[in-house]
Amino acid sequence: MKLSETDVKTKFITPAIKKAGWDIQSQMREEVTFTAGRIIVRGKMTARGKTKRADYILYYKPNIPLAIVEAKDNNHSVGSGMQQALEYAEILDIPFVFSSNGDGFLFHDKSGTSEKLETEIPMEQFPSPDTLWAKYKQHKGLSDTASNVVAQDYYDDGSGKSPRYYQSIAINRTIEAIAKGQNRILLVMATGTGKTYTAFQIIWRLWKAKQKKRILFLADRNILVDQTKQQDFSPFGDKMTKIQNRMVDKSYEIYLSLYQAVTGNEESKNIYKQFSPDFFDLIVIDECHRGSAAEDSAWREILDYFSDATHVGLTATPKETKDVSNIEYFGDPVYTYSLKQGINDGFLAPYKVIRIDFDKDLQGYRPEKGKVDKNGNIIEDRIYNAKDYDKTLVLEKRTEMVAKKVTEFLAQTNQYDKTIIFCEDIDHAERMRQAIANCTPELVAENHRYVMRITGDNDEGKAELDNFINPESRYPVIATTSKLMTTGVDAKTCKLIVLDQNIKSMTEFKQIIGRGTRVNEEYGKRYFTIMDFKKATELFADKDFDGDPVQIFEPGPGGEVTPPEENTEEGTIEVDGEEVPVTDITWDDEDGESSGRTKYYINDVEVDIMAKRVQYLDADGKLITESLKDYTRKNVQKNYASLDDFLRRWNEADKKSAIIDELAEQGIPLEALREEVKNGDEYGVFDLICHVAYGQPPLTRKERANNVKKRNYFAKYEDTARAVLEGLLDKYADEGLGTLEDKKVLQLTPLNSFGTPIEIVKNVFGGKKPYEQAIHDLEQEIFKQDQSA
């Protein structure tokens, strides 16, 4: 019972596993961290939450996990680790679960192949790999032939790169389904979670097992095909080709193609018919929510022609409408890894939302009778609103205001942060490019590629797409676009997504948001911002977005304001006793160009900001829609019912920063809260929380520091120790508790004049413990007057 958990693992659990026949080098991994830890955003600062880590994972083959083992020291019972192990096993899709304290194992068999769900077994009876593999095959319904396919090795380049846990689940479930004869398979994985790498491992294992000999990978963007060929699929080498120039060479085994490269309206252009219908064994359809989801699409013709092949659809956003259904074609997903899961695991970037409402968007704009636009066109008399702007009617000052707000935001953060501005159509994207250029003349003079229009019709812009997504390339910084960059653009360092486009499709909305969800630690990309000018983020409230519905819209200042588009879907509305028609234009070109309607351009109508608010994600990944003060009050009181409860926890904490971290993990954005409290920068976290959550009058850090000095608190210390503590108190007054509790503060002026940190701790205070006690006592003194509150 005196042995630590590590000792129990080393002396009892590992030997028992080894004795059962498990290869310690290839079949057992210890202390496996399988999540990255949720990224917590505080103002512009970020930190990582706790990771999830399993004590042992046992594998039949690398990346084919069979069992999880949770260890405890001998002060715990044999089953003490079971609940945690079951939680991890659920996440990791592992059927066999063990808990041990060194006396024996508690075995939980989730496969249902044992007489009892849980059985206690002696240390020397831990099951062998073959035993668990046989139970696994029985559980999965795998024949000997199918199990040989399932046991096929992953591709390994020798670098140590291994799929993330959710990628392994997606790969293994797909292989198992195909091995058992399923021919239509759907994988749903959030943008930025590595769908193409997942597809590569699926294809590689099936190809190596000779289960699938000729494979077609279909994508809808040329850049996706080229990226795939050059990066994830490169191990296929000379066995792989890209179909292009409408030429077919049947000597390859792996084919990559654009849908458009193998289809066409004329029979002669449908080059896929140069292949026999049974030529391909496997077709993988990337972004399958697009054309292939519709029964009457040209893309679906390819799948129907090769109907005997196995079809695997990949998407972040399965499309389900009355006319189009991925699930009807492929069946229910064999695995789903959502945006919410990715953010909670720390593999995807969280986001905050800045909502800016213009007066003309909320109130609408009606031209005076007979008004003409700048081109001399008489403007149709009706109410125009956010759905019309930049489609039917252009308010040039509105475009200028959007550009101004975007560039102001970048000036306050980083003018070289990669930014995508989604516009209504090509014309809007070009006008936005001009407006951004006019707001940043010095930056454009430095390099004309600072802002580029990247749309389907512009060769110069499309040529810069690779540079935009390359983290090492500074330019272009800002891309204005309409539809071209909605999907498949792997912009890992994109930190700002600007929505100035009417988005009503949940599929399109998820794809656009996905442009910012990738994390890139090397280049400081840990979160991103969505700047919304057209209420597109109301789609966060849709039940199909990850998580429960949330309310996005809030009334603006000055009373209740209902967005015009909620009342003006069709028909007419009454204005000053007169019925005014409201139209909803449809747009059919991929880049959003109108069907020949006149577009009005107005340059003399002022546009002002009516409301602006910043939203943050809470601890559960939902947008905070109430005021930060109300949200903070509710969440603090949930954990500390009264002020006394909070004070007790505060005073008992060895380090106050631990409580600050707890508050951050609860999703309370402290830096943003400071901005909502008058003179918030002058208060410490303690006073900020006591004031907002419990209505206490706050004291500034300087007021607290002065109170300590007035009480002559330092008189009990020797001269040097007193001087050091006075210096630390001044640092607290200037910068807060984080500085006080960080030993690095002793390296700063004027404290470094008393010696090195080690010398100060040892010679002035007599060692680490006395120094830490002095800091603890000082903190108690700082907050002394509140201990009896």
CSV table of C-alpha atoms in Angstrom, one decimal, residues 186 188 288-290 292-295 300 315-333 504-508 510 542-544:
chain,number,residue,atom,x,y,z
A,186,LEU,CA,-20.6,8.0,-45.3
A,188,VAL,CA,-18.8,13.0,-41.5
A,288,CYS,CA,-19.9,14.6,-51.2
A,289,HIS,CA,-22.5,17.1,-50.0
A,290,ARG,CA,-22.0,19.0,-53.3
A,292,SER,CA,-23.1,14.0,-56.1
A,293,ALA,CA,-25.8,14.4,-53.5
A,294,ALA,CA,-28.4,15.3,-56.1
A,295,GLU,CA,-30.1,12.5,-58.0
A,300,ARG,CA,-24.2,11.4,-59.8
A,315,THR,CA,-18.0,15.5,-45.9
A,316,ALA,CA,-18.1,17.9,-43.0
A,317,THR,CA,-21.7,18.8,-43.8
A,318,PRO,CA,-24.0,16.1,-45.1
A,319,LYS,CA,-26.8,17.7,-47.1
A,320,GLU,CA,-30.4,16.8,-46.2
A,321,THR,CA,-33.2,18.6,-48.0
A,322,LYS,CA,-36.4,17.4,-49.7
A,323,ASP,CA,-34.5,17.2,-53.0
A,324,VAL,CA,-31.0,16.2,-52.0
A,325,SER,CA,-29.9,13.6,-49.4
A,326,ASN,CA,-26.5,12.2,-48.7
A,327,ILE,CA,-27.9,9.7,-46.1
A,328,GLU,CA,-30.5,8.4,-48.6
A,329,TYR,CA,-27.6,7.5,-50.9
A,330,PHE,CA,-24.9,6.4,-48.5
A,331,GLY,CA,-26.8,5.5,-45.4
A,332,ASP,CA,-26.2,6.8,-41.9
A,333,PRO,CA,-22.6,7.8,-41.2
A,504,LYS,CA,-29.2,30.8,-45.4
A,505,SER,CA,-27.8,27.3,-46.1
A,506,MET,CA,-26.5,25.5,-43.0
A,507,THR,CA,-24.2,23.4,-45.3
A,508,GLU,CA,-22.6,26.5,-46.8
A,510,LYS,CA,-20.5,25.3,-41.8
A,542,ASP,CA,-30.1,26.2,-36.0
A,543,LYS,CA,-30.5,22.7,-34.5
A,544,ASP,CA,-28.3,21.3,-37.2
